Coordinates of C-alpha atoms in Angstrom, one line a residue:
X70 CA -33.6 -3.3 -45.2
X71 CA -30.3 -4.3 -43.7
X72 CA -26.8 -2.8 -44.3
X73 CA -24.0 -5.0 -43.0
X74 CA -21.2 -2.7 -43.8
X75 CA -20.9 -0.5 -40.8
X76 CA -19.2 -1.1 -37.5
X77 CA -20.0 1.0 -34.4
X78 CA -16.8 2.9 -34.9
X79 CA -17.7 3.6 -38.5
X80 CA -21.2 4.7 -37.5
X81 CA -19.6 7.0 -35.0
X82 CA -17.3 8.5 -37.6
X83 CA -19.9 8.7 -40.3
X84 CA -22.2 10.7 -38.0
X85 CA -19.7 13.5 -37.9
X86 CA -18.3 16.2 -40.2
X87 CA -15.7 18.9 -39.9
X88 CA -16.6 21.6 -37.5
X89 CA -16.6 24.4 -40.0
X90 CA -18.8 22.5 -42.4
X91 CA -21.2 21.5 -39.6
X92 CA -21.8 25.1 -38.5
X93 CA -21.3 27.0 -41.7
X94 CA -19.0 29.2 -39.6
X95 CA -15.2 29.4 -39.7
X96 CA -13.3 31.2 -37.0
X97 CA -16.1 32.1 -34.6
X98 CA -14.9 34.9 -32.4
X99 CA -16.2 36.4 -29.2
X100 CA -18.3 39.5 -29.0
X101 CA -15.8 42.0 -27.5
X102 CA -16.8 43.3 -24.1
X103 CA -16.7 46.8 -25.6
X104 CA -19.6 45.9 -27.7
X105 CA -21.8 45.7 -24.7
X106 CA -22.9 49.3 -25.0
X107 CA -24.7 49.6 -21.6
X108 CA -22.0 48.0 -19.4
X109 CA -21.4 51.4 -17.7
X110 CA -25.0 51.3 -16.3
X111 CA -24.6 47.7 -15.2
X112 CA -21.3 48.4 -13.5
X113 CA -23.0 51.1 -11.6
X114 CA -25.5 48.6 -10.3
X115 CA -22.7 46.2 -9.3
X116 CA -20.9 49.0 -7.5
X117 CA -23.9 49.4 -5.2
X118 CA -23.9 45.7 -4.4
X119 CA -22.4 44.3 -1.2
X120 CA -20.2 41.2 -1.6
X121 CA -23.1 39.2 -0.2
X122 CA -25.4 40.5 -2.9
X123 CA -22.9 39.8 -5.6
X124 CA -22.5 36.2 -4.5
X125 CA -26.2 35.8 -4.3
X126 CA -26.6 36.9 -8.0
X127 CA -24.7 33.7 -9.0
X128 CA -27.1 31.2 -7.5
X129 CA -30.2 29.6 -9.2
X130 CA -31.7 27.4 -6.5
X131 CA -34.8 25.2 -6.4
X132 CA -37.7 25.7 -3.9
X133 CA -41.0 24.1 -3.0
X134 CA -44.5 25.5 -3.6
X135 CA -46.8 27.2 -5.9
X136 CA -46.6 30.6 -4.2
X137 CA -43.7 32.9 -3.4
X138 CA -45.1 33.9 0.0
X139 CA -47.9 31.5 1.0
X140 CA -47.2 27.9 -0.2
X141 CA -49.0 25.0 1.4
X142 CA -47.9 24.0 4.9
X143 CA -46.4 20.9 3.5
X144 CA -44.2 22.9 1.1
X145 CA -43.3 25.4 3.8
X146 CA -42.1 22.4 5.9
X147 CA -40.1 21.1 3.1
X148 CA -38.5 24.5 2.4
X149 CA -37.6 24.9 6.1
X150 CA -36.1 21.4 6.3
X151 CA -34.0 21.7 3.1
X152 CA -33.5 25.4 2.6
X153 CA -33.8 26.9 6.1
X154 CA -36.6 29.2 5.1
X155 CA -40.3 28.7 4.6
X156 CA -40.8 30.5 1.3
X157 CA -38.9 31.4 -1.9
X158 CA -39.4 35.1 -0.9
X159 CA -37.5 34.4 2.3
X160 CA -34.9 32.5 0.3
X161 CA -34.3 35.5 -2.0
X162 CA -34.1 37.9 1.0
X163 CA -31.7 35.7 3.0
X164 CA -29.2 35.0 0.2
X165 CA -29.8 37.9 -2.3
X166 CA -30.7 35.3 -4.9
X167 CA -30.3 36.3 -8.5
X168 CA -32.5 33.6 -10.1
X169 CA -34.6 30.6 -9.4
X170 CA -35.6 27.5 -11.4
X171 CA -39.2 26.1 -11.6
X172 CA -40.0 22.4 -11.6
X173 CA -43.2 20.6 -11.8
X174 CA -44.0 17.4 -9.9
X175 CA -41.6 17.0 -7.0
X176 CA -41.1 20.8 -6.4
X177 CA -44.8 21.6 -6.9
X178 CA -44.0 24.9 -8.6
X179 CA -46.3 24.5 -11.5
X180 CA -50.0 23.8 -11.6
X181 CA -51.4 25.9 -14.5
X182 CA -50.3 29.1 -16.4
X183 CA -52.3 31.6 -14.2
X184 CA -50.7 30.1 -11.1
X185 CA -47.2 30.3 -12.7
X186 CA -47.7 33.9 -13.5
X187 CA -48.7 34.7 -9.9
X188 CA -45.7 32.8 -8.6
X189 CA -43.4 34.8 -11.0
X190 CA -44.9 38.1 -9.8
X191 CA -44.3 37.1 -6.2
X192 CA -40.7 36.1 -7.0
X193 CA -40.1 39.5 -8.6
X194 CA -41.7 41.4 -5.8
X195 CA -39.2 39.7 -3.4
X196 CA -36.3 40.5 -5.7
X197 CA -37.2 44.1 -6.0
X198 CA -37.4 44.4 -2.2
X199 CA -33.6 43.6 -1.9
X200 CA -31.3 46.4 -0.8
X201 CA -30.0 46.5 -4.4
X202 CA -33.2 45.7 -6.3
X203 CA -32.5 43.5 -9.3
X204 CA -35.2 41.3 -10.9
X205 CA -34.8 37.6 -10.8
X206 CA -33.8 35.6 -13.9
X207 CA -36.3 32.8 -13.7
X208 CA -35.3 29.6 -15.4
X209 CA -36.9 26.3 -16.5
X210 CA -36.1 23.0 -18.3
X211 CA -38.8 23.2 -21.0
X212 CA -37.1 21.1 -23.7
X213 CA -40.4 19.5 -24.8
X214 CA -40.8 15.9 -25.7
X215 CA -39.7 13.7 -22.7
X216 CA -38.4 16.6 -20.7
X217 CA -41.1 19.2 -20.1
X218 CA -42.1 21.1 -17.0
X219 CA -45.2 23.1 -17.9
X220 CA -47.9 20.8 -19.2
X221 CA -51.5 21.6 -18.6
X222 CA -52.5 24.8 -20.4
X223 CA -49.3 25.3 -22.3
X224 CA -48.6 24.2 -25.9
X225 CA -46.9 20.8 -26.1
X226 CA -44.3 20.5 -28.8
X227 CA -42.3 17.7 -30.3
X228 CA -38.9 17.1 -28.6
X229 CA -35.5 17.3 -30.1
X230 CA -35.2 13.9 -31.8
X231 CA -38.7 14.3 -33.2
X232 CA -37.7 17.7 -34.7
X233 CA -34.5 16.0 -35.9
X234 CA -36.7 13.4 -37.7
X235 CA -38.7 16.3 -39.3
X236 CA -35.5 17.8 -40.6
X237 CA -37.1 21.2 -41.0
X238 CA -35.2 24.2 -39.7
X239 CA -38.3 26.3 -40.0
X240 CA -40.2 23.8 -37.8
X241 CA -37.4 23.8 -35.2
X242 CA -37.3 27.6 -35.2
X243 CA -41.1 27.9 -35.0
X244 CA -41.2 25.4 -32.1
X245 CA -38.6 27.5 -30.2
X246 CA -40.5 30.7 -31.0
X247 CA -43.8 29.3 -29.7
X248 CA -42.3 27.9 -26.6
X249 CA -40.3 31.1 -26.0
X250 CA -43.3 33.3 -26.5
X251 CA -45.3 31.3 -23.9
X252 CA -42.5 31.2 -21.4
X253 CA -41.9 35.0 -21.7
X254 CA -45.6 35.6 -21.1
X255 CA -45.2 33.6 -17.9
X256 CA -42.2 35.7 -16.9
X257 CA -39.7 32.9 -17.5
X258 CA -36.7 34.3 -19.4
X259 CA -34.1 31.5 -19.4
X260 CA -34.9 28.1 -20.8
X261 CA -32.3 25.4 -20.5
X262 CA -32.7 24.3 -24.1
X263 CA -31.8 23.2 -26.7
X264 CA -29.8 20.1 -26.1
X265 CA -26.6 20.3 -28.3
X266 CA -25.4 16.8 -27.6
X267 CA -24.8 14.5 -30.5
X268 CA -26.4 11.1 -29.5
X269 CA -24.0 8.6 -31.1
X270 CA -24.5 6.0 -28.4
X271 CA -27.8 4.1 -28.6
X272 CA -27.3 3.0 -24.9
X273 CA -27.1 6.6 -23.7
X274 CA -29.3 6.6 -20.6
X275 CA -29.7 10.3 -20.1
X276 CA -29.6 12.1 -23.5
X277 CA -31.0 9.8 -26.1
X278 CA -34.2 11.3 -27.6
X279 CA -33.4 14.6 -26.0
X280 CA -30.8 15.0 -28.7
X281 CA -31.6 16.1 -32.3
X282 CA -29.7 13.1 -33.6
X283 CA -26.4 11.5 -34.4
X284 CA -25.1 13.7 -37.2
X285 CA -23.1 16.6 -35.9
X286 CA -24.0 18.9 -38.9
X287 CA -27.7 18.3 -38.6
X288 CA -27.7 18.7 -34.8
X289 CA -25.8 22.0 -35.2
X290 CA -28.4 23.3 -37.7
X291 CA -31.3 22.4 -35.5
X292 CA -29.6 23.8 -32.4
X293 CA -29.0 27.1 -34.2
X294 CA -32.6 27.2 -35.4
X295 CA -34.0 26.7 -31.9
X296 CA -31.6 29.2 -30.4
X297 CA -32.9 31.8 -32.9
X298 CA -36.6 30.9 -32.2
X299 CA -36.2 31.2 -28.4
X300 CA -34.2 34.3 -28.4
X301 CA -36.4 36.2 -30.9
X302 CA -39.2 35.5 -28.5
X303 CA -37.3 37.2 -25.7
X304 CA -36.1 34.1 -23.9
X305 CA -32.4 33.3 -23.3
X306 CA -31.6 29.9 -24.8
X307 CA -29.0 27.6 -23.3
X308 CA -27.1 25.0 -25.4
X309 CA -26.2 22.0 -23.3
X310 CA -24.3 20.0 -22.1
X311 CA -20.8 21.3 -22.9
X312 CA -18.4 19.8 -24.0
X313 CA -20.9 17.1 -25.1
X314 CA -22.9 14.3 -23.4
X315 CA -23.9 12.3 -26.4
X316 CA -21.6 9.3 -26.2
X317 CA -22.0 8.2 -22.6
X318 CA -23.3 5.0 -21.2
X319 CA -23.6 6.4 -17.7
X320 CA -26.0 9.0 -16.3
X321 CA -24.2 12.0 -14.7
X322 CA -27.0 12.2 -12.2
X323 CA -25.7 9.1 -10.6
X324 CA -22.0 8.8 -11.6
X325 CA -19.1 10.5 -13.4
X326 CA -19.1 9.5 -17.1
X327 CA -16.0 9.5 -19.2
X328 CA -16.0 10.7 -22.8
X329 CA -13.2 8.7 -24.5
X330 CA -13.2 10.7 -27.8
X331 CA -9.8 11.8 -29.1
X332 CA -9.4 15.6 -29.6
X333 CA -9.9 15.0 -33.3
X334 CA -13.2 13.1 -32.6
X335 CA -14.3 15.8 -30.2
X336 CA -13.7 18.4 -32.9
X337 CA -15.8 16.5 -35.4
X338 CA -18.5 15.0 -33.2
X339 CA -19.2 17.1 -30.1
X340 CA -18.0 20.6 -30.9
X341 CA -20.0 21.5 -34.1
X342 CA -23.4 22.1 -32.4
X343 CA -21.9 24.3 -29.7
X344 CA -20.0 26.3 -32.4
X345 CA -23.3 26.6 -34.3
X346 CA -25.1 27.8 -31.1
X347 CA -22.4 30.4 -30.5
X348 CA -22.6 31.6 -34.1
X349 CA -26.3 32.0 -33.6
X350 CA -25.7 34.2 -30.6
X351 CA -26.7 31.8 -27.9
X352 CA -27.1 33.6 -24.6
X353 CA -25.9 30.8 -22.3
X354 CA -24.2 27.4 -22.3
X355 CA -24.6 24.7 -19.7
X356 CA -21.7 22.5 -18.6
X357 CA -21.7 18.7 -18.3
X358 CA -20.5 16.8 -15.2
X359 CA -18.2 14.4 -17.1
X360 CA -14.6 13.8 -17.8
X361 CA -13.0 14.4 -21.2
X362 CA -9.3 13.4 -20.9
X363 CA -8.6 14.7 -24.4
X364 CA -9.6 18.2 -23.3
X365 CA -8.3 18.0 -19.8
X366 CA -5.8 15.3 -18.8
X367 CA -6.3 16.1 -15.1
X368 CA -9.8 14.4 -15.4
X369 CA -11.6 17.1 -13.6
X370 CA -15.3 17.1 -14.3
X371 CA -15.9 19.6 -17.1
X372 CA -17.9 21.8 -14.8
X373 CA -14.8 22.3 -12.6
X374 CA -12.2 22.3 -15.4
X375 CA -10.5 25.6 -16.3
X376 CA -9.0 23.8 -19.3
X377 CA -12.4 23.1 -20.7
X378 CA -14.5 26.1 -19.6
X379 CA -11.9 28.8 -19.9
X380 CA -9.5 27.2 -22.3
X381 CA -11.8 25.6 -24.8
X382 CA -15.2 27.3 -24.4
X383 CA -14.1 30.8 -23.8
X384 CA -10.6 31.1 -25.4
X385 CA -10.9 28.7 -28.3
X386 CA -14.6 28.9 -29.2
X387 CA -14.9 32.6 -28.2
X388 CA -18.0 32.3 -26.0
X389 CA -18.5 35.4 -23.8
X390 CA -22.0 34.7 -22.6
X391 CA -23.2 33.2 -19.4
X392 CA -21.9 29.7 -18.5
X393 CA -24.3 27.9 -16.2
X394 CA -23.4 24.7 -14.4
X395 CA -25.6 21.7 -14.7
X396 CA -27.4 20.9 -11.4
X397 CA -24.8 20.9 -8.6
X398 CA -26.8 18.2 -6.7
X399 CA -25.8 15.6 -9.4
X400 CA -23.4 12.9 -8.4
X401 CA -21.1 13.5 -11.4
X402 CA -19.9 16.8 -9.9
X403 CA -19.8 15.7 -6.2
X404 CA -17.5 12.7 -6.6
X405 CA -14.3 14.4 -5.7
X406 CA -15.2 17.5 -3.6
X407 CA -17.5 18.7 -0.9
X408 CA -20.6 20.8 -1.6
X409 CA -18.9 23.9 -0.2
X410 CA -16.0 23.5 -2.7
X411 CA -17.9 22.5 -5.9
X412 CA -19.4 26.0 -6.5
X413 CA -16.0 27.7 -5.8
X414 CA -14.2 25.4 -8.2
X415 CA -16.9 25.9 -10.8
X416 CA -16.4 29.7 -10.6
X417 CA -12.7 29.4 -10.8
X418 CA -13.1 27.2 -13.9
X419 CA -15.1 29.9 -15.6
X420 CA -18.8 29.3 -14.7
X421 CA -21.1 32.2 -13.9
X422 CA -24.4 30.7 -12.8
X423 CA -24.5 28.0 -10.1
X424 CA -27.6 25.9 -10.6
X425 CA -29.4 23.8 -8.0
X426 CA -26.9 23.5 -5.2
X427 CA -27.8 20.6 -2.9
X428 CA -27.4 22.8 0.2
X429 CA -27.8 26.5 -0.6
X430 CA -26.4 27.6 2.7
X431 CA -23.3 25.5 2.4
X432 CA -22.8 26.6 -1.3
X433 CA -23.4 30.3 -0.7
X434 CA -21.1 30.5 2.3
X435 CA -18.5 28.4 0.5
X436 CA -18.3 31.0 -2.3
X437 CA -18.5 33.9 0.2
X438 CA -15.6 32.6 2.1
X439 CA -13.6 32.1 -1.0
X440 CA -14.1 35.7 -2.0
X441 CA -13.4 37.1 1.4
X442 CA -10.1 35.0 1.6
X443 CA -9.0 36.2 -1.9
X444 CA -9.2 32.7 -3.4
X445 CA -11.8 34.3 -5.8
X446 CA -11.0 37.9 -6.4
X447 CA -13.7 40.5 -6.4
X448 CA -12.8 41.3 -10.0
X449 CA -13.5 37.7 -10.9
X450 CA -16.8 37.8 -9.0
X451 CA -17.8 41.0 -10.8
X452 CA -17.1 39.4 -14.2
X453 CA -19.8 36.8 -13.6
X454 CA -22.2 39.3 -12.1
X455 CA -21.8 41.5 -15.1
X456 CA -22.5 38.7 -17.5
X457 CA -25.7 37.8 -15.6
X458 CA -26.8 41.4 -15.6
X459 CA -26.1 41.7 -19.3
X460 CA -28.4 38.7 -19.8
X461 CA -31.1 40.2 -17.5
X462 CA -30.9 43.4 -19.5
X463 CA -31.1 41.6 -22.9
X464 CA -34.3 39.9 -22.0
X465 CA -35.9 43.1 -20.7
X466 CA -35.8 42.6 -17.0
X467 CA -33.9 45.8 -16.3
X468 CA -36.0 48.0 -18.4
X469 CA -39.6 48.5 -17.4
X470 CA -41.6 46.2 -15.2
X471 CA -40.6 42.6 -14.6
X472 CA -44.2 41.7 -13.7
X473 CA -46.5 39.7 -16.1
X474 CA -50.1 40.2 -16.9
X475 CA -52.7 37.5 -16.3
X476 CA -54.6 38.7 -19.4
X477 CA -51.5 38.3 -21.5
X478 CA -51.0 34.8 -20.1
X479 CA -54.6 33.9 -21.1
X480 CA -54.0 35.3 -24.6
X481 CA -50.7 33.7 -25.3
X482 CA -50.2 30.5 -23.4
X483 CA -51.8 27.6 -25.2
X484 CA -53.1 29.8 -27.9
X485 CA -55.1 28.0 -30.6
X486 CA -52.6 29.0 -33.3
X487 CA -49.8 27.6 -31.3
X488 CA -51.5 24.3 -30.8
X489 CA -52.4 24.0 -34.5
X490 CA -48.8 24.7 -35.4
X491 CA -47.6 22.1 -32.9
X492 CA -49.9 19.5 -34.3
X493 CA -48.7 20.1 -37.9
X494 CA -45.1 20.0 -36.8
X495 CA -45.6 16.7 -35.0
X496 CA -47.2 15.1 -38.1
X497 CA -44.1 15.9 -40.0
X498 CA -41.9 14.1 -37.5
X499 CA -43.6 10.7 -37.2
X500 CA -41.3 8.1 -38.8
X501 CA -42.4 4.9 -40.6
X502 CA -39.6 2.3 -40.4
X503 CA -41.3 -0.8 -41.7
X504 CA -44.4 -1.3 -43.9
X505 CA -44.5 -4.8 -45.3
X506 CA -47.0 -5.5 -48.1
X507 CA -48.6 -2.1 -47.5
X508 CA -49.8 -2.9 -44.0
X509 CA -50.3 0.8 -43.5
X510 CA -52.3 3.0 -43.6
X511 CA -55.1 1.0 -42.1
X512 CA -57.7 -0.1 -44.6
X513 CA -61.2 1.0 -44.7
X514 CA -62.5 -2.2 -43.2
X515 CA -60.1 -2.1 -40.2
X516 CA -62.3 -0.2 -37.8
X517 CA -62.1 -2.3 -34.7
X518 CA -58.8 -1.7 -33.0
X519 CA -57.0 -2.8 -29.9
X520 CA -54.4 -0.4 -28.5
X521 CA -52.1 -2.3 -26.1
X522 CA -48.6 -2.1 -24.6
X523 CA -46.3 0.1 -22.6
X524 CA -48.2 3.1 -21.2
X525 CA -45.9 5.6 -19.6
X526 CA -47.5 8.6 -17.9
X527 CA -47.4 12.0 -19.5
X528 CA -44.2 13.9 -18.5
X529 CA -46.2 16.5 -16.5
X530 CA -49.5 14.7 -15.8
X531 CA -49.4 11.2 -14.3
X532 CA -53.2 11.0 -14.5
X533 CA -52.9 10.6 -18.3
X534 CA -51.0 7.6 -19.8
X535 CA -50.1 6.6 -23.2
X536 CA -52.3 3.6 -24.1
X537 CA -55.7 5.2 -23.2
X538 CA -54.7 8.5 -24.7
X539 CA -53.7 6.9 -28.0
X540 CA -56.9 4.9 -28.0
X541 CA -58.8 8.2 -27.5
X542 CA -57.0 9.6 -30.5
X543 CA -58.2 6.7 -32.7
X544 CA -61.7 7.0 -31.3
X545 CA -61.8 10.7 -32.4
X546 CA -60.8 9.5 -35.9
X547 CA -63.9 7.3 -36.1
X548 CA -62.4 3.9 -34.9
X549 CA -64.0 1.6 -32.4
X550 CA -61.2 1.1 -30.0
X551 CA -60.5 -1.0 -26.9
X552 CA -57.3 -0.6 -24.9
X553 CA -55.2 -2.5 -22.4
X554 CA -52.1 -1.1 -20.7
X555 CA -49.6 -3.9 -20.1
X556 CA -46.6 -1.8 -18.9
X557 CA -42.9 -2.0 -19.7
X558 CA -42.6 -5.4 -18.0
X559 CA -45.8 -7.4 -18.6
X560 CA -46.0 -10.7 -16.8
X561 CA -47.4 -13.9 -18.4
X562 CA -50.9 -13.2 -17.2
X563 CA -51.0 -9.8 -18.7
X564 CA -49.6 -11.0 -22.0
X565 CA -52.3 -13.7 -22.1
X566 CA -54.9 -11.0 -21.4
X567 CA -53.6 -9.0 -24.3
X568 CA -53.7 -11.9 -26.6
X569 CA -57.3 -12.6 -25.6
X570 CA -58.2 -9.0 -26.1
X571 CA -56.8 -9.1 -29.7
X572 CA -59.4 -11.7 -30.8
X573 CA -62.1 -10.2 -32.9
X574 CA -60.2 -7.0 -33.6
X575 CA -59.3 -5.9 -37.1
X576 CA -55.9 -4.7 -36.1
X577 CA -53.7 -4.3 -33.0
X578 CA -51.6 -1.2 -32.3
X579 CA -48.9 -2.2 -29.8
X580 CA -46.7 0.4 -28.1
X581 CA -43.2 -0.1 -26.7
X582 CA -41.0 1.9 -24.5
X583 CA -37.2 1.2 -24.2
X584 CA -37.2 -2.4 -25.4
X585 CA -34.1 -4.4 -24.3
X586 CA -32.7 -7.8 -25.1
X587 CA -34.4 -9.4 -22.1
X588 CA -37.6 -7.3 -22.2
X589 CA -40.9 -8.9 -21.8
X590 CA -42.2 -6.4 -24.3
X591 CA -40.6 -8.6 -27.0
X592 CA -42.7 -11.6 -25.8
X593 CA -45.8 -9.5 -25.9
X594 CA -45.2 -8.4 -29.5
X595 CA -44.3 -12.0 -30.5
X596 CA -47.5 -13.4 -29.0
X597 CA -49.6 -10.7 -30.7
X598 CA -48.1 -11.5 -34.0
X599 CA -48.9 -15.2 -33.5
X600 CA -52.6 -14.4 -33.3
X601 CA -52.8 -13.6 -37.0
X602 CA -54.4 -10.2 -36.3
X603 CA -52.5 -7.4 -38.2
X604 CA -50.1 -5.8 -35.8
X605 CA -48.8 -2.2 -36.0
X606 CA -45.9 -1.4 -33.7
X607 CA -45.4 2.1 -32.3
X608 CA -42.2 3.0 -30.4
X609 CA -43.3 5.8 -28.2
X610 CA -39.7 6.8 -27.2
X611 CA -36.7 5.2 -28.8
X612 CA -36.2 4.5 -32.5
X613 CA -33.9 1.7 -31.3
X614 CA -36.8 -0.5 -30.1
X615 CA -37.3 -2.0 -33.6
X616 CA -33.9 -3.7 -33.3
X617 CA -35.3 -6.1 -30.7
X618 CA -38.6 -6.8 -32.6
X619 CA -38.5 -9.2 -35.5
X620 CA -41.3 -9.9 -37.9
X621 CA -43.5 -6.8 -37.3
X622 CA -45.2 -5.9 -40.6
X623 CA -45.5 -2.2 -39.7
X624 CA -43.4 -0.1 -37.3
X625 CA -43.3 3.6 -36.5
X626 CA -41.5 5.9 -34.1
X627 CA -43.1 9.0 -32.3
X628 CA -40.0 9.8 -30.2
X629 CA -42.2 10.7 -27.2
X630 CA -45.7 10.0 -25.9
X631 CA -47.1 13.5 -25.2
X632 CA -50.6 14.2 -26.6
X633 CA -49.3 16.1 -29.7
X634 CA -47.1 13.2 -30.7
X635 CA -49.6 10.5 -30.0
X636 CA -52.3 12.3 -32.0
X637 CA -49.9 12.7 -34.9
X638 CA -49.0 9.0 -34.9
X639 CA -52.6 8.0 -34.9
X640 CA -53.3 10.3 -37.9
X641 CA -50.4 8.7 -39.7
X642 CA -51.5 5.2 -38.9
X643 CA -55.0 6.0 -40.1
X644 CA -53.7 7.5 -43.3
X645 CA -55.0 11.0 -42.6
X646 CA -51.5 12.3 -43.2
X647 CA -48.4 11.0 -44.9
X648 CA -45.4 9.8 -42.7
X649 CA -42.7 12.2 -43.4
X650 CA -40.1 11.7 -40.7
X651 CA -36.6 10.4 -41.4
X652 CA -34.5 8.7 -38.8
X653 CA -32.0 11.1 -37.3
X654 CA -29.9 8.2 -35.9
X655 CA -28.8 4.9 -37.3
X656 CA -30.4 1.8 -35.8
X657 CA -28.0 -1.1 -35.4
X658 CA -28.8 -4.8 -35.0
X659 CA -29.4 -5.8 -31.4
X660 CA -27.5 -9.1 -31.8
X661 CA -24.7 -7.6 -33.9
X662 CA -24.0 -3.9 -33.5
X663 CA -21.6 -4.0 -36.4
X664 CA -24.6 -4.3 -38.7
X665 CA -27.0 -1.5 -39.3
X666 CA -30.7 -2.2 -39.8
X667 CA -31.7 1.3 -40.8
X668 CA -29.4 4.1 -41.7
X669 CA -29.8 7.6 -40.5
X670 CA -32.2 9.2 -43.0
X671 CA -34.4 6.1 -43.4
X672 CA -38.1 6.8 -43.5
X673 CA -40.9 5.3 -45.6
X674 CA -43.9 7.0 -47.1
X675 CA -47.2 5.6 -48.4
X676 CA -47.4 4.5 -52.0
X677 CA -50.7 5.7 -53.2

């Protein structure tokens, strides 16, 4: 079970391969501008635009509300306070906006598929009412797994690390196609996925299970498959976060991480998935707000670095598609410059789309002033507008109607075939790490279960939480289940309650979420083991949890806690399906990271 031969540096190196081998492509070259056969038409559109309209095409802001023209009074007030307008229709008209991004939860853009379709049609009506009418490119972060925006009504799919555990290019491609098909039906034509970061740092606070894994070659293969799936469905994929966010211990939302890889390490570890995405024809690539001294000794954040965006991404890797910044409200890109200068410097570095500025008025007028002063030439501005229009043309927004049909939404979004495919894919990702003395699958006589432990809310529906939903999945399989959510930091009283609840049960399924060295979840698991009742451990997010939990007779990983993954885990525990997932990352000892508990590729099956 244990392998004592690998240090962290060795793990880092062994997770990588030469860039050419990782991508299957040598000497990736750009698509020449001359190959864009319809540029003449697009340049005519640009020639009719004012400077103000061209600048507006670059921006992809957020907004509040479920309607383009008549959001709730609460959302109108928030829009007015933060954006200076009451509705997204007014925002588009005021700033000639070229695209918007939808969020669930805090922005209140998403309730259900029909509502999203109505919102999309309202956004497009506002865009076509501009002096130079150009449809909006509507974007979203629908990565699936832990990062999902459209929940209720849409098909939920395993996230990146789960797909990495499944190791099936066909499943990754199918997941992208299903997600893309549903997004396109909703009029959303740019998805900020897949994540191309190689997660070689178990302590990574922001990427982690959003990555396909720690092996550059495997990540590259999965990224290319997802790009193909999305783009065949008519949705622009976006590989992120260039030049690679997989080895950070800091979150770029709150600070400015530094990647300490040498140039040789970057070529082996971080570059291959982006090369694979480019070889697959990815439409857009998102920047990262972090420093990479090996690529730019000036230590500018990558988003603002000409050496990284123009020098490496465009000139070396040959990418001629749309470069989109990560959100400009993140602290990682705001540490050195004001909000009026950040978008200007991003454009000068080589970016095209400016995502989520913290103050749209400041950002828009900052870019407008830079163009009017000559700091940004109009030719440079036109380059980015042309790339954006090419993308709009490719996804069909410039040919025919940009509006969507409610009937098509009903037919496509959450279709039964999509849900069945998602369930089968998820079953192939659940990973069995430990199974001492054949503890799993549950035996015929083990019918009375307790489901207990950490119970995070579903990513897009905080009325549904992990423990009761997992218990429900077992009930539907014929078990008699009780449940108790103890949270990520159970106190002594809650742990005592869990121990008492285990009495008389045939087995306990205990869920964990991000277990650390001082986590009370460790105490919970230890106390449950001491009851003598058979214990099954399920890490509902990180495969690294097992490193902190000694003595569990059975341990599995689901990589997320959405319904599709929880149901799959329940079916595996019950023995209805075989565990087939393989770890896409190595798991090191918690007390000695130089030792590896489970190598990448580890995953048990049932011996029957």
